[in-house]
Structures are given as C-alpha cells and as structure tokens.
Amino acid sequence: MKEKEWQGFAVQSVLLLAVVLALSVFHPGDIIRDNGTKVMADGTAVLNNSKKVTKQASQKKKVSGYELPVKTDKAHITARSSTYIKIPKPAVQTGAAVYLKDEYMEQCVRLVIENKSGKKLKKEDIARYNNGRKYKGKVNKKNKKDIAESMCIRYSVKKNTYRTELELKTKHLYAPVLYETDKAYFISLAKPRDVYDKIIVVDAGHGGSDEGTSSAYGHQEKDYNLLVLKELKQMLDKTDIKVYYTRLSDKKITKPARTELANKLEADLFISIHCNSEDGDGSAYGVETLYSKRKPLNSKLDNKKLSKILLNNVAEELGNKKRGVIRREGLYLMHHLEVPASIVEVGYMSNKSDLKYILKKSGQKKAARGIYKGIMEALG
C-alpha cells in the first residue's frame, strides 16, 4: 500500500474510533428518557401503581428530602386534581431554587424558596383552589371549603442565601406534587386513592422517649425496629407500591397519629415492626405476629390471614421458630385500625440467640425480606 493510501486509511480509522467512543457515551435512549420519559404524578419514573402520568423535561435529583418542581402545563395540573395552590412567578425571584416536602404525619406541605435577594413571599400572592373556588390571603378556619387549616411563612438568611418557608397545613390528607409552568408554581393536592392503586403504611414501633423493650445489655427496641424498617424501605422503593412510613428517624409518634394515618389513607395494609421480650429466664424465642378480630373496612383481607402470611415468611427467612399468630384485642393499634393490620415481633431481645440476629445487619435484612415477601403475598 502506498504512503498516501496508508495516511488516508489511518485518518479514516481515527475518525471511526472517535465515532464509536462518542456513541458509547452518548446513548440515543438516554435522550428519549430525559426528554420524554413518562413519569408518575410525583415526578418519578412511571410504575404500574400510578393512575395518572405526565412528561418531565429532565429528571432532577432530590435535595435534602425535598422534591424539585416537575415542568408541565396547567391543563395537566387541573386534570390531576381540582385542588391546588398557585404562586405566580413574579412573586418569586427569577432563578430561585424551589422545593417541596410532604410532611404527611403532620398533614402539612412545606415549600422552600432559596434565592440571593431578600424578596419576600406574601400571603396575598398565594391562591388556594378547591373545586373551582378560590381563596387568597389569611386562612379562615371556619371556612370549611378552604383546603387550608393554617398557613405560615418564615424567613431566614444563611451564607448570603435568603430562605423562605411556606408551611401549609391542610384539612385533609393529600398526595402533593410541585409543578412549574411558564407563569406559575403549583402545588397539586390529590387524594392518594385517586393517584395510587396500592398504598401501605409501615410503622417502626416506639421511638423517641418511648424506647420499647431492651436487651440485658442495654440495646433498645426502638433502634432495631427502625433498622429493620430501613432495610425494608430499600426493597419497597423498587416496587410500584406507595408506602407511607410513620417514622424514619428516632422520634416519638403517638399511637393515634399512627392509626389515623392508615385510616385516612384507606391503606391496603398496616404493618408495625417490633422486637419481643420476656421477664423469665430468656428461653422464649422465635417469631410472633399479633392481630385483632376487628373487621377491616373495604377489604377482603382479614387481620388474622395477613398475620399468618407474615409469620410464615418472616420465620422462614430467619430460619426461626413460629411461635404463632396471637390475638391481642387490648392493643391500641389493633383496636383502632380500620385497615388490615398486623404487628410483627421479629424475635426476642431477651433471648441470646434471637438477639444475635436482631443486632446484625444480615439478620435485619432477613427480617425485612420476610416482611417484604409477606407484603407481596398479601397484596397478591
């Protein structure tokens, strides 16, 4: 081959290599996902559980537990729900960062606006819409048609960043989503049952000053209930089930608050995670589930059947004894829940053998996997 031909071949080879490398990084499929992915009404990738979908211009990461706005149009927002909050863009500084957090245990939504100027959001800028009716300014608690129970705006400055927090407590429990259009920000407030097909509540028993039982070595039940829940959360996050957690940190949650959440949501299941104990010689060991004969509303699944399913799956995963499905009518949760419910006692902290797996991450994962499998089977 002549020298010029070699040179031409070398140039073609380099160009071909460059194209191959570019294609390996630049996937056409990624462009489709970023610019046309169907997403859930809460802005996440669409799953079978969501009844309504939209398109998002680009997927954005969560910031400190807050959700960034989903870009859309007003027609989509009103199609999702006739109940919403509207804040016109002129009321917010151009270029400001706007986030939303759903604090469902307090029946509250929190909007955060961060900017570089001291521009303040006024109550008069915030319009509340409910089935065609519009309300602005101060909240009148006596007005039953206004969605707001109370509204508070707080301001703070840190490292040259001005932070505005709008706290809106609502009269009903909603599934909020923050949207952005060309002219305004909207907080859509839909009833969870109108958005999700499957809803469950998972409860880490005790918390805060309510420590629960403890081991002879001072390990507190509240901590290990939460560790099992967090392992379970990782599994449930990969499903199409909408999950509400009564707590994700070491805080005290009242028993009425736990039951009210599940009842208001008309949840398909309520599962409370606990560790057991006995005052005797520590010989008691194994897995138990607790139930009530109270009949759940609007569900064919009764509490005893749910408890049996959970017992079988958790005991199998842990390779531990099935102590039984135990009826407990006197417990507050069991007596006040109107949805299928069970308390899962994953093991005895008073027993050395059970305590070993309760304290280990591998044991917590097994307990969580058993609960997960029980949930999947019960929702079948």
mmCIF file of C-alpha atoms in Angstrom:
data_model
loop_
_atom_site.group_PDB
_atom_site.id
_atom_site.type_symbol
_atom_site.label_atom_id
_atom_site.label_comp_id
_atom_site.label_asym_id
_atom_site.label_seq_id
_atom_site.Cartn_x
_atom_site.Cartn_y
_atom_site.Cartn_z
ATOM 1 C CA MET A 1 0.000 0.000 0.000
ATOM 2 C CA LYS A 2 1.375 3.439 -0.945
ATOM 3 C CA GLU A 3 2.278 6.052 1.680
ATOM 4 C CA LYS A 4 -0.667 8.340 0.775
ATOM 5 C CA GLU A 5 -3.067 5.396 0.951
ATOM 6 C CA TRP A 6 -1.686 4.498 4.381
ATOM 7 C CA GLN A 7 -2.215 8.059 5.530
ATOM 8 C CA GLY A 8 -5.800 8.077 4.276
ATOM 9 C CA PHE A 9 -6.538 4.742 5.943
ATOM 10 C CA ALA A 10 -5.065 5.996 9.236
ATOM 11 C CA VAL A 11 -7.261 9.129 9.183
ATOM 12 C CA GLN A 12 -10.386 7.038 8.476
ATOM 13 C CA SER A 13 -9.526 4.671 11.334
ATOM 14 C CA VAL A 14 -9.094 7.537 13.811
ATOM 15 C CA LEU A 15 -12.405 9.069 12.746
ATOM 16 C CA LEU A 16 -14.193 5.717 13.070
ATOM 17 C CA LEU A 17 -12.723 5.188 16.551
ATOM 18 C CA ALA A 18 -13.888 8.670 17.613
ATOM 19 C CA VAL A 19 -17.437 7.913 16.424
ATOM 20 C CA VAL A 20 -17.501 4.596 18.309
ATOM 21 C CA LEU A 21 -16.284 6.253 21.522
ATOM 22 C CA ALA A 22 -18.850 9.027 21.200
ATOM 23 C CA LEU A 23 -21.691 6.555 20.733
ATOM 24 C CA SER A 24 -20.602 4.574 23.783
ATOM 25 C CA VAL A 25 -21.050 7.667 25.942
ATOM 26 C CA PHE A 26 -23.948 9.290 24.104
ATOM 27 C CA HIS A 27 -26.910 6.886 24.087
ATOM 28 C CA PRO A 28 -29.915 7.903 21.976
ATOM 29 C CA GLY A 29 -32.010 6.028 24.503
ATOM 30 C CA ASP A 30 -30.849 8.426 27.229
ATOM 31 C CA ILE A 31 -32.156 11.358 25.212
ATOM 32 C CA ILE A 32 -35.516 9.655 24.957
ATOM 33 C CA ARG A 33 -35.608 9.081 28.705
ATOM 34 C CA ASP A 34 -34.523 12.600 29.601
ATOM 35 C CA ASN A 35 -36.865 14.403 27.253
ATOM 36 C CA GLY A 36 -39.847 12.116 27.001
ATOM 37 C CA THR A 37 -39.945 9.733 29.925
ATOM 38 C CA LYS A 38 -43.392 9.094 31.298
ATOM 39 C CA VAL A 39 -43.280 9.905 34.993
ATOM 40 C CA MET A 40 -45.621 9.462 37.918
ATOM 41 C CA ALA A 41 -47.703 12.355 39.154
ATOM 42 C CA ASP A 42 -44.996 12.846 41.786
ATOM 43 C CA GLY A 43 -42.309 13.219 39.117
ATOM 44 C CA THR A 44 -40.677 9.794 39.494
ATOM 45 C CA ALA A 45 -40.402 7.136 36.772
ATOM 46 C CA VAL A 46 -43.811 5.737 35.924
ATOM 47 C CA LEU A 47 -44.827 2.476 37.579
ATOM 48 C CA ASN A 48 -47.978 0.394 37.285
ATOM 49 C CA ASN A 49 -49.205 1.754 40.613
ATOM 50 C CA SER A 50 -49.702 5.276 39.280
ATOM 51 C CA LYS A 51 -53.071 6.036 37.727
ATOM 52 C CA LYS A 52 -52.030 9.310 36.117
ATOM 53 C CA VAL A 53 -48.799 10.072 34.228
ATOM 54 C CA THR A 54 -47.093 13.105 32.747
ATOM 55 C CA LYS A 55 -43.905 14.018 30.884
ATOM 56 C CA GLN A 56 -40.900 15.594 32.554
ATOM 57 C CA ALA A 57 -38.345 17.624 30.652
ATOM 58 C CA SER A 58 -35.462 16.300 32.737
ATOM 59 C CA GLN A 59 -35.098 14.083 35.772
ATOM 60 C CA LYS A 60 -33.681 16.018 38.700
ATOM 61 C CA LYS A 61 -32.283 14.702 41.940
ATOM 62 C CA LYS A 62 -33.936 15.153 45.307
ATOM 63 C CA VAL A 63 -32.406 17.810 47.556
ATOM 64 C CA SER A 64 -32.369 17.095 51.293
ATOM 65 C CA GLY A 65 -35.659 15.203 51.191
ATOM 66 C CA TYR A 66 -37.371 17.890 49.127
ATOM 67 C CA GLU A 67 -38.779 17.431 45.623
ATOM 68 C CA LEU A 68 -37.935 19.781 42.775
ATOM 69 C CA PRO A 69 -40.746 21.014 40.517
ATOM 70 C CA VAL A 70 -41.939 18.969 37.558
ATOM 71 C CA LYS A 71 -42.276 21.066 34.404
ATOM 72 C CA THR A 72 -45.694 20.746 32.831
ATOM 73 C CA ASP A 73 -48.723 22.816 31.847
ATOM 74 C CA LYS A 74 -51.793 23.953 33.729
ATOM 75 C CA ALA A 75 -54.104 21.566 31.849
ATOM 76 C CA HIS A 76 -52.221 18.577 33.228
ATOM 77 C CA ILE A 77 -52.259 20.019 36.755
ATOM 78 C CA THR A 78 -56.008 20.594 36.789
ATOM 79 C CA ALA A 79 -56.551 17.155 35.244
ATOM 80 C CA ARG A 80 -54.716 15.569 38.152
ATOM 81 C CA SER A 81 -56.786 17.413 40.754
ATOM 82 C CA SER A 82 -59.125 20.392 41.059
ATOM 83 C CA THR A 83 -57.466 21.158 44.401
ATOM 84 C CA TYR A 84 -54.182 23.060 44.207
ATOM 85 C CA ILE A 85 -52.102 26.033 45.343
ATOM 86 C CA LYS A 86 -50.910 28.631 42.822
ATOM 87 C CA ILE A 87 -47.974 31.024 43.274
ATOM 88 C CA PRO A 88 -47.358 33.355 40.303
ATOM 89 C CA LYS A 89 -43.728 33.528 39.172
ATOM 90 C CA PRO A 90 -43.459 37.332 39.628
ATOM 91 C CA ALA A 91 -43.862 36.623 43.380
ATOM 92 C CA VAL A 92 -40.679 34.509 43.316
ATOM 93 C CA GLN A 93 -37.248 35.849 42.364
ATOM 94 C CA THR A 94 -36.071 34.732 38.916
ATOM 95 C CA GLY A 95 -33.560 31.924 39.267
ATOM 96 C CA ALA A 96 -34.670 30.952 42.776
ATOM 97 C CA ALA A 97 -34.492 27.311 43.853
ATOM 98 C CA VAL A 98 -37.936 25.989 44.788
ATOM 99 C CA TYR A 99 -38.511 22.727 46.690
ATOM 100 C CA LEU A 100 -41.457 20.859 48.231
ATOM 101 C CA LYS A 101 -41.662 18.397 51.118
ATOM 102 C CA ASP A 102 -44.640 16.239 52.080
ATOM 103 C CA GLU A 103 -44.900 16.049 55.873
ATOM 104 C CA TYR A 104 -47.865 13.720 55.843
ATOM 105 C CA MET A 105 -47.646 12.766 59.525
ATOM 106 C CA GLU A 106 -48.455 16.411 60.323
ATOM 107 C CA GLN A 107 -50.870 16.706 57.365
ATOM 108 C CA CYS A 108 -48.685 19.515 56.087
ATOM 109 C CA VAL A 109 -46.793 20.528 52.954
ATOM 110 C CA ARG A 110 -43.669 22.677 53.159
ATOM 111 C CA LEU A 111 -42.453 24.811 50.262
ATOM 112 C CA VAL A 112 -38.897 26.207 50.349
ATOM 113 C CA ILE A 113 -37.671 29.072 48.171
ATOM 114 C CA GLU A 114 -33.947 29.901 48.193
ATOM 115 C CA ASN A 115 -32.585 32.980 46.421
ATOM 116 C CA LYS A 116 -29.846 35.588 46.562
ATOM 117 C CA SER A 117 -32.054 38.561 47.313
ATOM 118 C CA GLY A 118 -34.370 39.452 50.143
ATOM 119 C CA LYS A 119 -37.539 39.193 48.064
ATOM 120 C CA LYS A 120 -40.336 38.009 50.335
ATOM 121 C CA LEU A 121 -43.325 35.886 49.513
ATOM 122 C CA LYS A 122 -46.605 37.405 50.679
ATOM 123 C CA LYS A 123 -49.727 35.556 51.744
ATOM 124 C CA GLU A 124 -51.654 37.636 49.227
ATOM 125 C CA ASP A 125 -49.546 36.032 46.468
ATOM 126 C CA ILE A 126 -50.741 32.527 47.363
ATOM 127 C CA ALA A 127 -54.050 31.399 45.863
ATOM 128 C CA ARG A 128 -55.779 28.246 47.088
ATOM 129 C CA TYR A 129 -58.180 26.499 44.702
ATOM 130 C CA ASN A 130 -60.721 23.864 45.646
ATOM 131 C CA ASN A 131 -63.274 22.596 43.118
ATOM 132 C CA GLY A 132 -63.405 25.896 41.260
ATOM 133 C CA ARG A 133 -63.444 28.132 44.351
ATOM 134 C CA LYS A 134 -60.526 30.477 45.001
ATOM 135 C CA TYR A 135 -59.190 31.686 48.359
ATOM 136 C CA LYS A 136 -56.363 34.166 48.983
ATOM 137 C CA GLY A 137 -54.603 35.773 51.905
ATOM 138 C CA LYS A 138 -55.341 34.874 55.507
ATOM 139 C CA VAL A 139 -56.826 31.491 56.346
ATOM 140 C CA ASN A 140 -60.278 31.425 57.889
ATOM 141 C CA LYS A 141 -60.554 28.175 59.849
ATOM 142 C CA LYS A 142 -64.339 28.469 59.921
ATOM 143 C CA ASN A 143 -64.491 28.284 56.128
ATOM 144 C CA LYS A 144 -64.947 24.545 55.576
ATOM 145 C CA LYS A 145 -64.487 24.850 51.810
ATOM 146 C CA ASP A 146 -60.987 26.323 52.083
ATOM 147 C CA ILE A 147 -58.428 23.494 51.929
ATOM 148 C CA ALA A 148 -56.064 25.227 54.384
ATOM 149 C CA GLU A 149 -56.200 24.687 58.131
ATOM 150 C CA SER A 150 -53.367 27.181 58.662
ATOM 151 C CA MET A 151 -50.647 28.939 56.666
ATOM 152 C CA CYS A 152 -47.334 30.290 57.918
ATOM 153 C CA ILE A 153 -44.397 31.973 56.120
ATOM 154 C CA ARG A 154 -40.933 32.103 57.725
ATOM 155 C CA TYR A 155 -37.786 33.896 56.543
ATOM 156 C CA SER A 156 -34.111 33.295 57.309
ATOM 157 C CA VAL A 157 -30.679 34.207 55.918
ATOM 158 C CA LYS A 158 -27.604 31.946 55.868
ATOM 159 C CA LYS A 159 -24.357 32.460 53.926
ATOM 160 C CA ASN A 160 -25.886 35.151 51.709
ATOM 161 C CA THR A 161 -28.793 32.856 50.808
ATOM 162 C CA TYR A 162 -32.311 34.009 51.646
ATOM 163 C CA ARG A 163 -34.671 31.197 52.572
ATOM 164 C CA THR A 164 -38.461 31.414 52.554
ATOM 165 C CA GLU A 165 -40.505 28.561 54.054
ATOM 166 C CA LEU A 166 -44.207 28.269 53.392
ATOM 167 C CA GLU A 167 -45.885 25.830 55.765
ATOM 168 C CA LEU A 168 -49.403 24.900 54.754
ATOM 169 C CA LYS A 169 -51.480 22.606 56.962
ATOM 170 C CA THR A 170 -54.461 21.125 55.161
ATOM 171 C CA LYS A 171 -57.867 19.996 56.365
ATOM 172 C CA HIS A 172 -57.475 16.652 54.552
ATOM 173 C CA LEU A 173 -54.615 14.295 53.758
ATOM 174 C CA TYR A 174 -53.306 14.821 50.220
ATOM 175 C CA ALA A 175 -50.564 13.495 47.959
ATOM 176 C CA PRO A 176 -48.836 16.762 46.964
ATOM 177 C CA VAL A 177 -46.717 17.372 43.861
ATOM 178 C CA LEU A 178 -44.871 20.559 42.961
ATOM 179 C CA TYR A 179 -45.287 21.667 39.350
ATOM 180 C CA GLU A 180 -43.835 24.540 37.359
ATOM 181 C CA THR A 181 -45.385 26.209 34.311
ATOM 182 C CA ASP A 182 -44.188 29.219 32.343
ATOM 183 C CA LYS A 183 -46.217 31.549 34.542
ATOM 184 C CA ALA A 184 -46.513 29.963 37.993
ATOM 185 C CA TYR A 185 -45.656 27.295 40.548
ATOM 186 C CA PHE A 186 -48.447 24.915 41.514
ATOM 187 C CA ILE A 187 -48.781 22.521 44.434
ATOM 188 C CA SER A 188 -51.242 19.882 43.251
ATOM 189 C CA LEU A 189 -53.210 18.290 46.099
ATOM 190 C CA ALA A 190 -54.782 14.995 45.080
ATOM 191 C CA LYS A 191 -56.350 12.349 47.251
ATOM 192 C CA PRO A 192 -53.871 9.450 47.498
ATOM 193 C CA ARG A 193 -56.520 6.940 46.408
ATOM 194 C CA ASP A 194 -57.037 8.931 43.211
ATOM 195 C CA VAL A 195 -53.339 8.595 42.359
ATOM 196 C CA TYR A 196 -52.125 5.236 43.680
ATOM 197 C CA ASP A 197 -53.519 1.717 43.287
ATOM 198 C CA LYS A 198 -51.638 0.165 46.225
ATOM 199 C CA ILE A 199 -50.989 2.043 49.461
ATOM 200 C CA ILE A 200 -49.422 0.638 52.608
ATOM 201 C CA VAL A 201 -48.259 2.076 55.935
ATOM 202 C CA VAL A 202 -45.138 0.669 57.587
ATOM 203 C CA ASP A 203 -44.516 1.509 61.221
ATOM 204 C CA ALA A 204 -41.307 1.181 63.232
ATOM 205 C CA GLY A 205 -42.663 0.593 66.722
ATOM 206 C CA HIS A 206 -41.870 3.027 69.570
ATOM 207 C CA GLY A 207 -39.340 5.865 69.037
ATOM 208 C CA GLY A 208 -38.023 8.918 70.863
ATOM 209 C CA SER A 209 -38.698 8.783 74.585
ATOM 210 C CA ASP A 210 -40.749 5.618 74.003
ATOM 211 C CA GLU A 211 -37.899 3.106 73.968
ATOM 212 C CA GLY A 212 -39.896 -0.113 73.948
ATOM 213 C CA THR A 213 -38.231 -3.167 75.426
ATOM 214 C CA SER A 214 -34.466 -3.646 75.736
ATOM 215 C CA SER A 215 -31.859 -6.388 75.993
ATOM 216 C CA ALA A 216 -29.879 -7.239 79.102
ATOM 217 C CA TYR A 217 -27.015 -5.322 77.507
ATOM 218 C CA GLY A 218 -28.967 -2.096 77.026
ATOM 219 C CA HIS A 219 -29.920 -2.398 73.356
ATOM 220 C CA GLN A 220 -33.186 -0.510 72.859
ATOM 221 C CA GLU A 221 -36.002 -1.963 70.801
ATOM 222 C CA LYS A 222 -36.889 1.340 69.117
ATOM 223 C CA ASP A 223 -33.491 1.414 67.364
ATOM 224 C CA TYR A 224 -33.723 -2.085 65.884
ATOM 225 C CA ASN A 225 -37.333 -1.676 64.775
ATOM 226 C CA LEU A 226 -36.129 1.296 62.741
ATOM 227 C CA LEU A 227 -33.117 -0.555 61.323
ATOM 228 C CA VAL A 228 -35.369 -3.358 60.059
ATOM 229 C CA LEU A 229 -37.748 -0.766 58.579
ATOM 230 C CA LYS A 230 -34.900 0.945 56.702
ATOM 231 C CA GLU A 231 -33.836 -2.380 55.187
ATOM 232 C CA LEU A 232 -37.449 -2.971 54.182
ATOM 233 C CA LYS A 233 -37.664 0.519 52.679
ATOM 234 C CA GLN A 234 -34.803 -0.248 50.294
ATOM 235 C CA MET A 235 -36.783 -3.210 48.991
ATOM 236 C CA LEU A 236 -40.107 -1.392 48.758
ATOM 237 C CA ASP A 237 -38.515 1.581 46.981
ATOM 238 C CA LYS A 238 -38.013 -0.707 43.976
ATOM 239 C CA THR A 239 -41.706 -1.586 43.716
ATOM 240 C CA ASP A 240 -44.807 0.200 42.424
ATOM 241 C CA ILE A 241 -46.342 0.370 45.903
ATOM 242 C CA LYS A 242 -46.891 3.757 47.516
ATOM 243 C CA VAL A 243 -45.507 3.450 51.042
ATOM 244 C CA TYR A 244 -46.000 5.836 53.947
ATOM 245 C CA TYR A 245 -43.677 5.473 56.935
ATOM 246 C CA THR A 246 -44.780 6.624 60.375
ATOM 247 C CA ARG A 247 -41.174 7.478 61.202
ATOM 248 C CA LEU A 248 -37.769 7.357 59.517
ATOM 249 C CA SER A 249 -35.813 8.697 62.471
ATOM 250 C CA ASP A 250 -35.712 8.373 66.251
ATOM 251 C CA LYS A 251 -38.788 10.388 67.120
ATOM 252 C CA LYS A 252 -41.856 9.727 69.195
ATOM 253 C CA ILE A 253 -45.064 9.239 67.228
ATOM 254 C CA THR A 254 -48.318 8.933 69.130
ATOM 255 C CA LYS A 255 -50.425 5.819 68.657
ATOM 256 C CA PRO A 256 -53.431 7.873 67.458
ATOM 257 C CA ALA A 257 -51.208 9.515 64.809
ATOM 258 C CA ARG A 258 -50.085 6.108 63.522
ATOM 259 C CA THR A 259 -53.608 4.739 63.234
ATOM 260 C CA GLU A 260 -55.104 7.948 61.833
ATOM 261 C CA LEU A 261 -52.564 7.978 59.006
ATOM 262 C CA ALA A 262 -53.536 4.483 57.850
ATOM 263 C CA ASN A 263 -57.264 5.109 58.270
ATOM 264 C CA LYS A 264 -57.210 8.414 56.373
ATOM 265 C CA LEU A 265 -55.238 6.820 53.550
ATOM 266 C CA GLU A 266 -57.619 3.844 53.435
ATOM 267 C CA ALA A 267 -54.406 1.825 53.253
ATOM 268 C CA ASP A 268 -54.338 -1.694 51.872
ATOM 269 C CA LEU A 269 -52.103 -2.796 54.763
ATOM 270 C CA PHE A 270 -50.655 -1.527 58.039
ATOM 271 C CA ILE A 271 -47.607 -3.349 59.391
ATOM 272 C CA SER A 272 -45.882 -2.477 62.652
ATOM 273 C CA ILE A 273 -42.360 -3.802 63.278
ATOM 274 C CA HIS A 274 -41.371 -4.770 66.827
ATOM 275 C CA CYS A 275 -38.970 -6.860 68.898
ATOM 276 C CA ASN A 276 -40.219 -9.088 71.701
ATOM 277 C CA SER A 277 -39.082 -9.750 75.272
ATOM 278 C CA GLU A 278 -39.942 -11.816 78.342
ATOM 279 C CA ASP A 279 -39.243 -11.376 82.039
ATOM 280 C CA GLY A 280 -38.323 -15.042 82.607
ATOM 281 C CA ASP A 281 -35.105 -16.955 82.031
ATOM 282 C CA GLY A 282 -34.685 -15.850 78.413
ATOM 283 C CA SER A 283 -35.663 -19.216 76.992
ATOM 284 C CA ALA A 284 -38.543 -17.847 74.883
ATOM 285 C CA TYR A 285 -37.519 -17.348 71.270
ATOM 286 C CA GLY A 286 -38.952 -17.107 67.756
ATOM 287 C CA VAL A 287 -41.291 -15.022 65.637
ATOM 288 C CA GLU A 288 -44.822 -13.933 66.528
ATOM 289 C CA THR A 289 -47.462 -11.874 64.780
ATOM 290 C CA LEU A 290 -50.351 -10.145 66.542
ATOM 291 C CA TYR A 291 -53.823 -9.464 65.208
ATOM 292 C CA SER A 292 -57.330 -8.336 66.136
ATOM 293 C CA LYS A 293 -60.667 -9.869 65.135
ATOM 294 C CA ARG A 294 -61.838 -6.348 64.303
ATOM 295 C CA LYS A 295 -63.024 -6.487 60.692
ATOM 296 C CA PRO A 296 -61.228 -4.070 58.317
ATOM 297 C CA LEU A 297 -63.389 -1.721 56.253
ATOM 298 C CA ASN A 298 -63.497 -2.150 52.474
ATOM 299 C CA SER A 299 -61.116 -5.125 52.401
ATOM 300 C CA LYS A 300 -61.489 -8.863 51.886
ATOM 301 C CA LEU A 301 -58.202 -9.489 53.691
ATOM 302 C CA ASP A 302 -58.699 -10.015 57.413
ATOM 303 C CA ASN A 303 -56.094 -9.350 60.094
ATOM 304 C CA LYS A 304 -55.547 -12.985 61.029
ATOM 305 C CA LYS A 305 -54.853 -14.053 57.465
ATOM 306 C CA LEU A 306 -52.407 -11.173 56.992
ATOM 307 C CA SER A 307 -50.665 -12.119 60.249
ATOM 308 C CA LYS A 308 -50.352 -15.766 59.161
ATOM 309 C CA ILE A 309 -48.787 -14.733 55.857
ATOM 310 C CA LEU A 310 -46.269 -12.501 57.623
ATOM 311 C CA LEU A 311 -45.425 -15.106 60.259
ATOM 312 C CA ASN A 312 -44.695 -17.784 57.663
ATOM 313 C CA ASN A 313 -42.475 -15.540 55.553
ATOM 314 C CA VAL A 314 -40.521 -13.909 58.370
ATOM 315 C CA ALA A 315 -39.896 -17.174 60.235
ATOM 316 C CA GLU A 316 -38.795 -18.870 57.009
ATOM 317 C CA GLU A 317 -36.332 -16.085 56.123
ATOM 318 C CA LEU A 318 -34.872 -16.054 59.636
ATOM 319 C CA GLY A 319 -34.896 -19.836 59.950
ATOM 320 C CA ASN A 320 -36.533 -19.390 63.330
ATOM 321 C CA LYS A 321 -39.423 -20.871 65.273
ATOM 322 C CA LYS A 322 -43.019 -19.863 64.500
ATOM 323 C CA ARG A 323 -44.402 -19.002 67.911
ATOM 324 C CA GLY A 324 -47.810 -18.332 66.461
ATOM 325 C CA VAL A 325 -50.463 -15.848 65.372
ATOM 326 C CA ILE A 326 -51.720 -14.289 68.590
ATOM 327 C CA ARG A 327 -54.967 -12.398 69.080
ATOM 328 C CA ARG A 328 -54.479 -9.140 71.007
ATOM 329 C CA GLU A 329 -57.619 -7.023 71.225
ATOM 330 C CA GLY A 330 -56.366 -4.758 74.015
ATOM 331 C CA LEU A 331 -53.596 -3.098 71.994
ATOM 332 C CA TYR A 332 -54.392 0.460 70.849
ATOM 333 C CA LEU A 333 -53.228 -0.097 67.267
ATOM 334 C CA MET A 334 -55.175 -3.300 66.860
ATOM 335 C CA HIS A 335 -58.331 -1.798 68.319
ATOM 336 C CA HIS A 336 -58.342 1.452 66.309
ATOM 337 C CA LEU A 337 -57.100 0.478 62.859
ATOM 338 C CA GLU A 338 -59.803 0.184 60.182
ATOM 339 C CA VAL A 339 -57.469 -1.421 57.605
ATOM 340 C CA PRO A 340 -55.852 -4.888 57.502
ATOM 341 C CA ALA A 341 -53.161 -4.744 60.181
ATOM 342 C CA SER A 342 -50.551 -6.856 61.900
ATOM 343 C CA ILE A 343 -47.782 -6.399 64.433
ATOM 344 C CA VAL A 344 -44.651 -8.405 63.598
ATOM 345 C CA GLU A 345 -42.427 -9.419 66.528
ATOM 346 C CA VAL A 346 -39.230 -10.387 64.696
ATOM 347 C CA GLY A 347 -37.551 -12.001 67.707
ATOM 348 C CA TYR A 348 -36.848 -11.869 71.443
ATOM 349 C CA MET A 349 -34.284 -9.376 72.729
ATOM 350 C CA SER A 350 -34.288 -11.355 75.962
ATOM 351 C CA ASN A 351 -33.010 -14.444 74.140
ATOM 352 C CA LYS A 352 -29.289 -14.627 73.273
ATOM 353 C CA SER A 353 -29.820 -16.471 70.005
ATOM 354 C CA ASP A 354 -32.542 -14.120 68.730
ATOM 355 C CA LEU A 355 -30.615 -11.070 69.918
ATOM 356 C CA LYS A 356 -27.630 -12.049 67.772
ATOM 357 C CA TYR A 357 -29.563 -11.706 64.505
ATOM 358 C CA ILE A 358 -31.536 -8.673 65.729
ATOM 359 C CA LEU A 359 -28.248 -6.809 66.254
ATOM 360 C CA LYS A 360 -26.654 -7.869 62.961
ATOM 361 C CA LYS A 361 -27.296 -6.160 59.644
ATOM 362 C CA SER A 362 -27.639 -9.558 57.979
ATOM 363 C CA GLY A 363 -30.353 -10.524 60.467
ATOM 364 C CA GLN A 364 -32.170 -7.213 59.973
ATOM 365 C CA LYS A 365 -32.109 -7.793 56.201
ATOM 366 C CA LYS A 366 -33.569 -11.277 56.620
ATOM 367 C CA ALA A 367 -36.361 -9.972 58.850
ATOM 368 C CA ALA A 368 -37.055 -7.194 56.336
ATOM 369 C CA ARG A 369 -37.042 -9.656 53.434
ATOM 370 C CA GLY A 370 -39.567 -11.826 55.230
ATOM 371 C CA ILE A 371 -41.868 -8.842 55.803
ATOM 372 C CA TYR A 372 -41.376 -7.788 52.186
ATOM 373 C CA LYS A 373 -42.352 -11.230 50.898
ATOM 374 C CA GLY A 374 -45.363 -11.229 53.208
ATOM 375 C CA ILE A 375 -46.478 -7.852 51.834
ATOM 376 C CA MET A 376 -46.138 -9.061 48.254
ATOM 377 C CA GLU A 377 -48.112 -12.216 49.010
ATOM 378 C CA ALA A 378 -50.846 -10.349 50.912
ATOM 379 C CA LEU A 379 -51.294 -7.779 48.137
ATOM 380 C CA GLY A 380 -51.132 -10.660 45.606
#
